[in-house]
mmCIF file of C-alpha atoms and ligand atoms in Angstrom:
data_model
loop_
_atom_site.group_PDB
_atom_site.id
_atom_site.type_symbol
_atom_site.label_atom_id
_atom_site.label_comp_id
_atom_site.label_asym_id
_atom_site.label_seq_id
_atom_site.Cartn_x
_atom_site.Cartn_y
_atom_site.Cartn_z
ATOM 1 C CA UNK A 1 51.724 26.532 13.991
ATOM 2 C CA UNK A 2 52.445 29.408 12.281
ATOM 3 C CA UNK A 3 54.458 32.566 13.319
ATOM 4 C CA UNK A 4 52.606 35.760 11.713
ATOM 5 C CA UNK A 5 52.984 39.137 12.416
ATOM 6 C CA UNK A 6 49.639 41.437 13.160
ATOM 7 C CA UNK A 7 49.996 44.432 10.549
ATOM 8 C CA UNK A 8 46.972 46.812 11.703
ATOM 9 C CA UNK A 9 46.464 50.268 10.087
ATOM 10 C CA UNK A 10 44.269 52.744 12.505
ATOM 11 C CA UNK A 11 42.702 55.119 10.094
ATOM 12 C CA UNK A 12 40.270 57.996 10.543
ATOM 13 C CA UNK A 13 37.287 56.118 9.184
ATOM 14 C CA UNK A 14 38.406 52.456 8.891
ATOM 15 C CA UNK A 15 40.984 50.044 10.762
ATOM 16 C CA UNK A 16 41.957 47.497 8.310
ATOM 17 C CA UNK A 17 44.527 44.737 9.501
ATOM 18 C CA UNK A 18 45.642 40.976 8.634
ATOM 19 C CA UNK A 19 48.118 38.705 9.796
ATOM 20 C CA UNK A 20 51.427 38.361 7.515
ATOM 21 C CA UNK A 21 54.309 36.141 7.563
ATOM 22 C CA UNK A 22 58.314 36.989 7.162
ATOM 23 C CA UNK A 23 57.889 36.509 3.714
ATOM 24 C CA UNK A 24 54.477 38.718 2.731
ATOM 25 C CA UNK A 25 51.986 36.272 2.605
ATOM 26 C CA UNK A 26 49.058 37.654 3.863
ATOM 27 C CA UNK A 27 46.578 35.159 5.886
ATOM 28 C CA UNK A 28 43.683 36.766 5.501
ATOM 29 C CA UNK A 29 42.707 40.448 6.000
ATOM 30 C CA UNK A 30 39.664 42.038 7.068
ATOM 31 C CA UNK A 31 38.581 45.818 8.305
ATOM 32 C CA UNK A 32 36.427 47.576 10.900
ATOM 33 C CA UNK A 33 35.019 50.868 11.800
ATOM 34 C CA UNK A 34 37.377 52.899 13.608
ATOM 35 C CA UNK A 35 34.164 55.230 14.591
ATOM 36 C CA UNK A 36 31.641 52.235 16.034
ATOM 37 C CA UNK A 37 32.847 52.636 19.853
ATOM 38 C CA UNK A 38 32.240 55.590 21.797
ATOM 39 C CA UNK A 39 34.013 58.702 20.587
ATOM 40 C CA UNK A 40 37.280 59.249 22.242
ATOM 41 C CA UNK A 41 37.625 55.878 24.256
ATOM 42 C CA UNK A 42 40.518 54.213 22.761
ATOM 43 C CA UNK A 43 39.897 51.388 25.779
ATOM 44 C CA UNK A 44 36.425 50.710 24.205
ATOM 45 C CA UNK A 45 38.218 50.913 20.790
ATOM 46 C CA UNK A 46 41.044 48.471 21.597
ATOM 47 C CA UNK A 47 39.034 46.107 23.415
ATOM 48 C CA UNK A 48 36.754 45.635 19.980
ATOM 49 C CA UNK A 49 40.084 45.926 17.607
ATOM 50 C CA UNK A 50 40.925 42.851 19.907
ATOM 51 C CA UNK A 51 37.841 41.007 19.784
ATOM 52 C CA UNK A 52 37.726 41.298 15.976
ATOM 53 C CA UNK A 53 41.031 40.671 15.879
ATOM 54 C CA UNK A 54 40.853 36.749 16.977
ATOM 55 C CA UNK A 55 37.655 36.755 15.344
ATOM 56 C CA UNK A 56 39.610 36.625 11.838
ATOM 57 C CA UNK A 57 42.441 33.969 13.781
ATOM 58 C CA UNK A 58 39.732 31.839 14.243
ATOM 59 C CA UNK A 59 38.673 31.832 10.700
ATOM 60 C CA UNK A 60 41.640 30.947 9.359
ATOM 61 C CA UNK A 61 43.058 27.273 8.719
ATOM 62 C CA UNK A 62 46.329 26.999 10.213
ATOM 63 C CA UNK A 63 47.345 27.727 13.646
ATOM 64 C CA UNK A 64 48.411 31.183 13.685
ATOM 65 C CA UNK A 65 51.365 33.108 16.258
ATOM 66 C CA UNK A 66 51.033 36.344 17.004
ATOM 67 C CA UNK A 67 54.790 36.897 17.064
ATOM 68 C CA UNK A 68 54.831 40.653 17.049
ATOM 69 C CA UNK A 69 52.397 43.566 15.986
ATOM 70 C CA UNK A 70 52.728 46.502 13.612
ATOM 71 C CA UNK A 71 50.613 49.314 14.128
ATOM 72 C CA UNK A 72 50.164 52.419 11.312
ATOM 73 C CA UNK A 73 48.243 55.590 12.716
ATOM 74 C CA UNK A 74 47.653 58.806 11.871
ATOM 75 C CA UNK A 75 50.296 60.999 14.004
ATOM 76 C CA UNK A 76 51.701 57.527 15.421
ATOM 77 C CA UNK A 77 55.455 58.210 17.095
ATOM 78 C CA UNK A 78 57.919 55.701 15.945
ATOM 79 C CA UNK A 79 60.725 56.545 19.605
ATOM 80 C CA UNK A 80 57.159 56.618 21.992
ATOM 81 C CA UNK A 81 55.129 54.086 20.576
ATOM 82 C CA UNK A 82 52.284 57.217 21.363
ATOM 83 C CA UNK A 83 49.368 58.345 18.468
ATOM 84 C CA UNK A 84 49.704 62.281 19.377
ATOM 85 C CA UNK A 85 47.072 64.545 18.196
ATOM 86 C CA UNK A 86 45.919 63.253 15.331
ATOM 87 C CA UNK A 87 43.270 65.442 13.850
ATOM 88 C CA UNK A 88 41.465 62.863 11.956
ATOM 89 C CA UNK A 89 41.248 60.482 15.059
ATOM 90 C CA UNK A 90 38.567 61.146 17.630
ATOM 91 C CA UNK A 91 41.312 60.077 20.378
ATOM 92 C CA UNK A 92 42.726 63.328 21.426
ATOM 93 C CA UNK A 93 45.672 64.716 23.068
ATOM 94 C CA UNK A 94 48.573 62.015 23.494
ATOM 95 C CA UNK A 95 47.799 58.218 23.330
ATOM 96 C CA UNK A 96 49.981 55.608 24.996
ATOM 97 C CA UNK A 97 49.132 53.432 22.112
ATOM 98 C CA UNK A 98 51.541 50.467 22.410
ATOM 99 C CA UNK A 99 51.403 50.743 25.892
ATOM 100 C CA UNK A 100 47.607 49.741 26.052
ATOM 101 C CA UNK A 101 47.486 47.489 23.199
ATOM 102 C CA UNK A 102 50.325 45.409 25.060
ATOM 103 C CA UNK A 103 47.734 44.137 27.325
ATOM 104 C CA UNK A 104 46.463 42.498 24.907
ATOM 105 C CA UNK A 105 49.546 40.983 23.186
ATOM 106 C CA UNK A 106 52.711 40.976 25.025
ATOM 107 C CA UNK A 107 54.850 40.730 22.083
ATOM 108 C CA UNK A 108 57.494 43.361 20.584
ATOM 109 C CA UNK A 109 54.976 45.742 19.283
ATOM 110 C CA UNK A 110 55.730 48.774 16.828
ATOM 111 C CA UNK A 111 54.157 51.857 15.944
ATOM 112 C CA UNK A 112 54.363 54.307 13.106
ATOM 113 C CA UNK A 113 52.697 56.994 11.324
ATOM 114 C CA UNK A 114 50.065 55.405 9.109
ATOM 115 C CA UNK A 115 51.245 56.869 5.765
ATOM 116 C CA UNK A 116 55.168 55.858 6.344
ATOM 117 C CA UNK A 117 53.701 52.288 6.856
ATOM 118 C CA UNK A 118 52.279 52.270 3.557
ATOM 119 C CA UNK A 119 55.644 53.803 2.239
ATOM 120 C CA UNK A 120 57.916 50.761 3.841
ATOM 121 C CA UNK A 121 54.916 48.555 2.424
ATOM 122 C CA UNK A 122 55.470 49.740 -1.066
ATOM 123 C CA UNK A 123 59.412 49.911 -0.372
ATOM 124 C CA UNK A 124 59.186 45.981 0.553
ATOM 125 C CA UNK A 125 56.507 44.394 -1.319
ATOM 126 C CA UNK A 126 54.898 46.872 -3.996
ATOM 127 C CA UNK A 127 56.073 49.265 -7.026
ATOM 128 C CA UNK A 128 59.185 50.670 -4.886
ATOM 129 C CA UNK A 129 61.099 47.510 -4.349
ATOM 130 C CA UNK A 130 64.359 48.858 -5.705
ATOM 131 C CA UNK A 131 64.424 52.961 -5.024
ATOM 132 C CA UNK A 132 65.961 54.696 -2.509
ATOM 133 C CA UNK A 133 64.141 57.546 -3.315
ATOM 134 C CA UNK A 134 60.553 57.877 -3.345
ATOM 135 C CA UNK A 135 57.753 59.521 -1.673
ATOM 136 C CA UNK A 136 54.039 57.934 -0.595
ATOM 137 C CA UNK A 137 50.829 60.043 -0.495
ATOM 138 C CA UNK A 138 47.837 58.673 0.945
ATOM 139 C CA UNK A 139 44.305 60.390 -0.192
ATOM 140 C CA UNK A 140 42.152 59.548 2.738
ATOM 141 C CA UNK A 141 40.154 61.310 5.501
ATOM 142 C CA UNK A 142 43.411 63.327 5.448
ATOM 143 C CA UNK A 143 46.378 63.761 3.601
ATOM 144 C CA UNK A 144 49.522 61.680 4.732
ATOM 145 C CA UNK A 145 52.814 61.463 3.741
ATOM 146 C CA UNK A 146 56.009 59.184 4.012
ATOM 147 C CA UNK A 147 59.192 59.952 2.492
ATOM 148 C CA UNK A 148 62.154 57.617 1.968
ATOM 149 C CA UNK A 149 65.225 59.063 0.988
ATOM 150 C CA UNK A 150 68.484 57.292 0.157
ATOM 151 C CA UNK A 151 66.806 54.366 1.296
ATOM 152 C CA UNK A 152 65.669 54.992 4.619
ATOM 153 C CA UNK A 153 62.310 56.339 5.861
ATOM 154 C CA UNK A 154 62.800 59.629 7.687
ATOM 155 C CA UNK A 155 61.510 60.134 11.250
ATOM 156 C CA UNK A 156 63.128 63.239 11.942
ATOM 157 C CA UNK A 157 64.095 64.371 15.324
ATOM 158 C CA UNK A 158 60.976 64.075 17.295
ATOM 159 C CA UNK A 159 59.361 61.192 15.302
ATOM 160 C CA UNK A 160 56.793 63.133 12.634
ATOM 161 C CA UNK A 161 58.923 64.265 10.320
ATOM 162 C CA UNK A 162 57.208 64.267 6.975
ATOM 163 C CA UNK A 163 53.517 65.942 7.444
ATOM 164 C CA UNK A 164 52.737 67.343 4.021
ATOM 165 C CA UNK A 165 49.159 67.404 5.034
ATOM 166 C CA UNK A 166 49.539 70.400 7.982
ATOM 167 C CA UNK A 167 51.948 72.133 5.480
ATOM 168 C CA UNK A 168 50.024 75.653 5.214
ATOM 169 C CA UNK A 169 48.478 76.216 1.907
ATOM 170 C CA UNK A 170 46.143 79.140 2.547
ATOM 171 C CA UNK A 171 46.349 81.157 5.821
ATOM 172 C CA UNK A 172 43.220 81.681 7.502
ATOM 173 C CA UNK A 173 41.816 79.064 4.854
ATOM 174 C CA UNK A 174 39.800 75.664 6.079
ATOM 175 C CA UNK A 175 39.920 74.671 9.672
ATOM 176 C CA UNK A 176 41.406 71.172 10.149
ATOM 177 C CA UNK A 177 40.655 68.186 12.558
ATOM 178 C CA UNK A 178 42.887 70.126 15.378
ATOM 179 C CA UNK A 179 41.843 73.720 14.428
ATOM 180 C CA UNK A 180 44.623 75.063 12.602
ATOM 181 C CA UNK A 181 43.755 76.843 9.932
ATOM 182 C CA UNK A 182 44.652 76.489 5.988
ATOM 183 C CA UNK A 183 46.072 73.322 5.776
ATOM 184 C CA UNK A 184 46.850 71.648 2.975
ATOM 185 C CA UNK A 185 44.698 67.990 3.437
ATOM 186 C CA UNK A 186 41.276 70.514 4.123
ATOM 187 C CA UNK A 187 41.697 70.536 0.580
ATOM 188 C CA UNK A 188 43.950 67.912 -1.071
ATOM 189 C CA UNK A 189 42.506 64.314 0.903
ATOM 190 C CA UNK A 190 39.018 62.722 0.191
ATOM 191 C CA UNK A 191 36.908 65.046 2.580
ATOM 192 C CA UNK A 192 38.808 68.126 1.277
ATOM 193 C CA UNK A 193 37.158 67.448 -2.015
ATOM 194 C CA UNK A 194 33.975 67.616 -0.682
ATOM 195 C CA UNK A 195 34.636 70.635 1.220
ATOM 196 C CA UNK A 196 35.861 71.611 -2.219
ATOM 197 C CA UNK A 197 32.364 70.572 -3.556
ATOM 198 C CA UNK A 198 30.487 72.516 -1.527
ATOM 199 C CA UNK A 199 32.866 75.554 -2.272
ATOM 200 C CA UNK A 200 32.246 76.038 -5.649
ATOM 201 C CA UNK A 201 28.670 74.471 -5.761
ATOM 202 C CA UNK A 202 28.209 77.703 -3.840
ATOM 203 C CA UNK A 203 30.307 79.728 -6.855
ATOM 204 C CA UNK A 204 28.855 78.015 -10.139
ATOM 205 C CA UNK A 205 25.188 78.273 -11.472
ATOM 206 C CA UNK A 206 25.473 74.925 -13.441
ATOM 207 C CA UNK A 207 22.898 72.430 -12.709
ATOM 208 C CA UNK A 208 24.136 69.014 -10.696
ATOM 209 C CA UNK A 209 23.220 66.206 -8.926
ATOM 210 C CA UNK A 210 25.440 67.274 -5.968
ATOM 211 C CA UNK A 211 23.144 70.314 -5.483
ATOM 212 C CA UNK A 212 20.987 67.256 -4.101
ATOM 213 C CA UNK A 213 22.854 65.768 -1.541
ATOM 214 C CA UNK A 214 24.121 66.478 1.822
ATOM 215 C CA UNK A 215 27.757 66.488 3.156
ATOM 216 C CA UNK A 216 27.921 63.507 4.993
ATOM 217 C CA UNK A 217 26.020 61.710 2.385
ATOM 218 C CA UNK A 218 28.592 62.853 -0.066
ATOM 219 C CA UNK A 219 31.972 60.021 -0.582
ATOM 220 C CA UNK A 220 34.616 60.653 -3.325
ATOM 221 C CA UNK A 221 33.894 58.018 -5.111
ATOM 222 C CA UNK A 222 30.417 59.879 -5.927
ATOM 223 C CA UNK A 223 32.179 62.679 -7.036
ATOM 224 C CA UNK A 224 34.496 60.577 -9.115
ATOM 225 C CA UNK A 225 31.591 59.140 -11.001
ATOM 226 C CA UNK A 226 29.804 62.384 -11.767
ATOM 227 C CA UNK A 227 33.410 63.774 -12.620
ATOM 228 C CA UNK A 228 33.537 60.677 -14.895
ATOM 229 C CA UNK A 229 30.056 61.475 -16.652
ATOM 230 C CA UNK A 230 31.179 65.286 -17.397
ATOM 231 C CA UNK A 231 29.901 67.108 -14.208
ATOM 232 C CA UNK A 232 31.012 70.471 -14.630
ATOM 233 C CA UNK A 233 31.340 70.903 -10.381
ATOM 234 C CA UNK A 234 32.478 67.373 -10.042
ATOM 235 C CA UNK A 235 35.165 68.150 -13.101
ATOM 236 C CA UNK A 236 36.315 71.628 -12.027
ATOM 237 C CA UNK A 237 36.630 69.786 -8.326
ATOM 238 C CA UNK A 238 39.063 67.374 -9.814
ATOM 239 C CA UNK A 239 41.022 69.881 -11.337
ATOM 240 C CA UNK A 240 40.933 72.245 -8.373
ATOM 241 C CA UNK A 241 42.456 70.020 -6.403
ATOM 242 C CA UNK A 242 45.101 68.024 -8.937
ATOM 243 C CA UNK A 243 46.418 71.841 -9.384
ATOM 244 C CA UNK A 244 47.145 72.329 -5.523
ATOM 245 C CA UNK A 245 48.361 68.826 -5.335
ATOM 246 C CA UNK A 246 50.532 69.111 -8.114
ATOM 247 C CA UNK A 247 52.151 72.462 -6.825
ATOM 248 C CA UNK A 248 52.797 71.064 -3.778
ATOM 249 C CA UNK A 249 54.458 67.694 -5.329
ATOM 250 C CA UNK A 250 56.533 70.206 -7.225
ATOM 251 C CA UNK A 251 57.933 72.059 -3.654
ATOM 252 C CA UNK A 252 58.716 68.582 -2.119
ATOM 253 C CA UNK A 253 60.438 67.405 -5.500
ATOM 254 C CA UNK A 254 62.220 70.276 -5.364
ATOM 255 C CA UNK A 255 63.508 69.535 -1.842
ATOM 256 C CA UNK A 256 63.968 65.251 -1.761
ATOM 257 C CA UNK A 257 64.689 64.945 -5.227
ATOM 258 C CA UNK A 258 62.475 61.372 -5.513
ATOM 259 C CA UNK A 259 62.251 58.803 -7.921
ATOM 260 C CA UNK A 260 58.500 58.710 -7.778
ATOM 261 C CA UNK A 261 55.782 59.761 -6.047
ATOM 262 C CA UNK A 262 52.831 57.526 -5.339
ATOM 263 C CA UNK A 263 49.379 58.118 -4.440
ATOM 264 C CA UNK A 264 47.006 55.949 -1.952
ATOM 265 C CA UNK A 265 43.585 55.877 -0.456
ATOM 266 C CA UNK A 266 39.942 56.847 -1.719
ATOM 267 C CA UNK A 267 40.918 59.945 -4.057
ATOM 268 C CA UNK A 268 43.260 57.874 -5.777
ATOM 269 C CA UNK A 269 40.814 55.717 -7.026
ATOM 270 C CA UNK A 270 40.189 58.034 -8.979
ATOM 271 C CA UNK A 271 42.784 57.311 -12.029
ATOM 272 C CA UNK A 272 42.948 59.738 -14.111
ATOM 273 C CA UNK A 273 41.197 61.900 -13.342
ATOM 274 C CA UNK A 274 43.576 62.435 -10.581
ATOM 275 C CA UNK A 275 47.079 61.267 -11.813
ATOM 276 C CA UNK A 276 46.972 63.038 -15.605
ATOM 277 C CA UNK A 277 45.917 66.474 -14.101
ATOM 278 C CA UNK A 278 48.039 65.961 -11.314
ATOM 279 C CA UNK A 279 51.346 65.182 -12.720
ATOM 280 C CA UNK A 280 50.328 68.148 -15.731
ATOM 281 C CA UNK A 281 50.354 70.699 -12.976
ATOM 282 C CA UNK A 282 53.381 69.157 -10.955
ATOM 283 C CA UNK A 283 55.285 69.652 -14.402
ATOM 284 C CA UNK A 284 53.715 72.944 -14.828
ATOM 285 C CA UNK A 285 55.152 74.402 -11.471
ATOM 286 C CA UNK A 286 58.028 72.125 -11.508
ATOM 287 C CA UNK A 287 61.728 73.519 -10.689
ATOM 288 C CA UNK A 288 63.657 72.944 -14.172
ATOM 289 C CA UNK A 289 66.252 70.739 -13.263
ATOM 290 C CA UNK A 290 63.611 68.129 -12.217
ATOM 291 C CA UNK A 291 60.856 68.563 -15.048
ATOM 292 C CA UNK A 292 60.009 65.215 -16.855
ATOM 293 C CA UNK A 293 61.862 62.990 -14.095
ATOM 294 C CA UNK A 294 59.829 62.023 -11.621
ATOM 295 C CA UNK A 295 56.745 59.619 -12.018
ATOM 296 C CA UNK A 296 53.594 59.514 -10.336
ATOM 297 C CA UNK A 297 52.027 55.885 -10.047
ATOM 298 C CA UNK A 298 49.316 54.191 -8.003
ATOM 299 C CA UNK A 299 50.238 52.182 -5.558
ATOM 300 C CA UNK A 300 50.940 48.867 -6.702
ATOM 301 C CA UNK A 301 49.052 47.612 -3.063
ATOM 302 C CA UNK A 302 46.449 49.421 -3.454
ATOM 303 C CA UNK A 303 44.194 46.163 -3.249
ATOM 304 C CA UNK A 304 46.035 44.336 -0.809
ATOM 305 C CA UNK A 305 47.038 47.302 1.745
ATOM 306 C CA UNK A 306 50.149 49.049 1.671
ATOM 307 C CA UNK A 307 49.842 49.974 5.292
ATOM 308 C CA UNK A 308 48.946 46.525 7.065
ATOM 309 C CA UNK A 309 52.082 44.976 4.968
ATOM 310 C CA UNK A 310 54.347 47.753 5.872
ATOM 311 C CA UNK A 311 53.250 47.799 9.670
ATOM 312 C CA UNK A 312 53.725 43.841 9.568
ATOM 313 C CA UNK A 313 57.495 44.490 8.139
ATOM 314 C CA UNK A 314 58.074 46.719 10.569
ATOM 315 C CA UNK A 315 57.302 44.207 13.243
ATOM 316 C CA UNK A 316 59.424 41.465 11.443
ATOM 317 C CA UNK A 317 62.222 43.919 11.547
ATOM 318 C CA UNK A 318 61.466 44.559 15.122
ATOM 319 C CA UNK A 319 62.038 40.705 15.734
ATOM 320 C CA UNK A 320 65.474 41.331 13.935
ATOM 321 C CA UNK A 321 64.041 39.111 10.442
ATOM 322 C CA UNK A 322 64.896 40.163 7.287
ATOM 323 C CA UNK A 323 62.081 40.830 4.979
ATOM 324 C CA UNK A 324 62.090 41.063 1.270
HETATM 325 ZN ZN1 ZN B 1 46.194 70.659 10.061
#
């Protein structure tokens, strides 16, 4: 028998989790659809996390013990253990996450914000073993954000602190997943590049393959490959939204003064075309004190999940173990 924790990251379009020991070693690791039960019912939702859930137990070797359970979602409160409004979750209003998910497995249970479980992920086991200062970007359905300064992820008084996607980039700009207007991941996250897509495939005259497909037929890794073979709209996309991404990085440099900054999820498969442009415009914008100081690097988890490592490491410190 084996004592694991369950490290589970909710997000808006898949729910990925695996079962990890105190010392990172991840027994296998699978993901679902977060959108295959009914819209809105997080029972239906938890019932099938659950099912798959022991599904992957059985198929593994050794005995396995759930010993505790990390959760990362998108608006997840650390102090309530509650997913609150989350625009890119089709579970509205407050959800007494932890609560529910108890009934399940009644062991000490944890919640955070999905991107500051990628953050503690990358603190503990990936390229930020080491700093005390360092921020993590994920570039999924959204745009989320951890930040760990002086060695300590901040929460912030009510539990959310670092949202860089809802920081307001453009007033009356893009509606997001809860209606406010102009935020900053309806442009900067994989769908905002689409949205971007469409933008300026209404602007430009030039002749593309995206002319021919539809939105929800469109990924970012489409746009990644037509960026790669010259696309002018899939190019100028790439660059559109490096330059916003990179002006923002500059602001939040300018305020937590980080090591590095590292960059997660479907747009950051991207490579370069994401990371040169991206750090040229950070630089560009950059306060002077901090220009040419402050690296941007993939995660170095990107293939084995930042977030279902950090959400497990959470639950080991939970249980009062000592990762590392
Ligand atoms: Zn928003």
């Amino acid at each position: 028998m084996k004592n694991v924790a369950l490290g589970i990251d909710i997000g808006g379009t898949n729910t990925k989790f695996g079962f990890v020991d105190q010392d990172g070693y991840l027994y296998g690791e699978t993901s679902i659809s977060t959108v295959k039960t009914p819209p809105g019912d997080i029972d239906a939702f938890l019932k099938y996390l659950h099912e798959e859930v022991e599904i992957l137990r059985r198929q593994i070797n050794e005995e396995l013990q759930i010993v505790g359970v990390g959760i990362g979602a998108p608006n997840g409160n650390y102090f309530t253990g509650t997913i609150e409004y989350a625009p890119n979750l089709t579970f509205r209003g407050i959800v007494p996450l932890v609560k529910l998910f108890k009934l399940y497995y009644n062991v000490p249970m944890v919640l955070t914000n999905d991107a500051n479980a990628a953050a503690i992920g990358e603190m503990i086991y990936g390229g930020a073993r080491g700093m005390k200062n360092f921020i993590m970007i994920t570039l999924g359905t959204g745009l989320g954000s951890g930040f760990v300064a002086n060695g300590d992820l901040i929460y912030g008084n009510d539990g959310f602190a670092g949202e860089m996607g809802h920081i307001l980039h453009k007033p009356e700009g893009r509606t997001c997943g809860l209606g406010r207007k102009g935020c900053l991941e309806s442009y900067v996250s994989a769908t905002g590049i689409k949205r971007t897509i469409f933008s300026l495939l209404a602007e430009m005259t030039e002749e593309s393959p995206l002319r021919d497909v539809s939105f929800n037929a469109l990924t970012a890794a489409m746009i990644t490959d037509l960026a790669l073979k010259g696309d002018p709209i899939a190019c100028a996309a790439f660059d559109e939204t490096s330059r916003l991404l990179g002006q923002k990085l500059s602001d939040m440099v300018a305020i937590f003064s980080p090591e590095a900054i590292f960059l997660l999820g479907g747009l950051a498969k991207a490579g370069d075309l994401i990371f040169k442009p991206t750090k040229e415009y950070m630089e560009k914008y950059m306060f002077q004190v901090f220009r040419n100081k402050v690296k941007i690097f993939p995660s170095a988890l990107e293939d084995k999940n930042a977030a279902v490592l950090g959400a497990s490491a959470l639950a080991w410190k939970e249980l009062g173990v000592h990762v590392h």
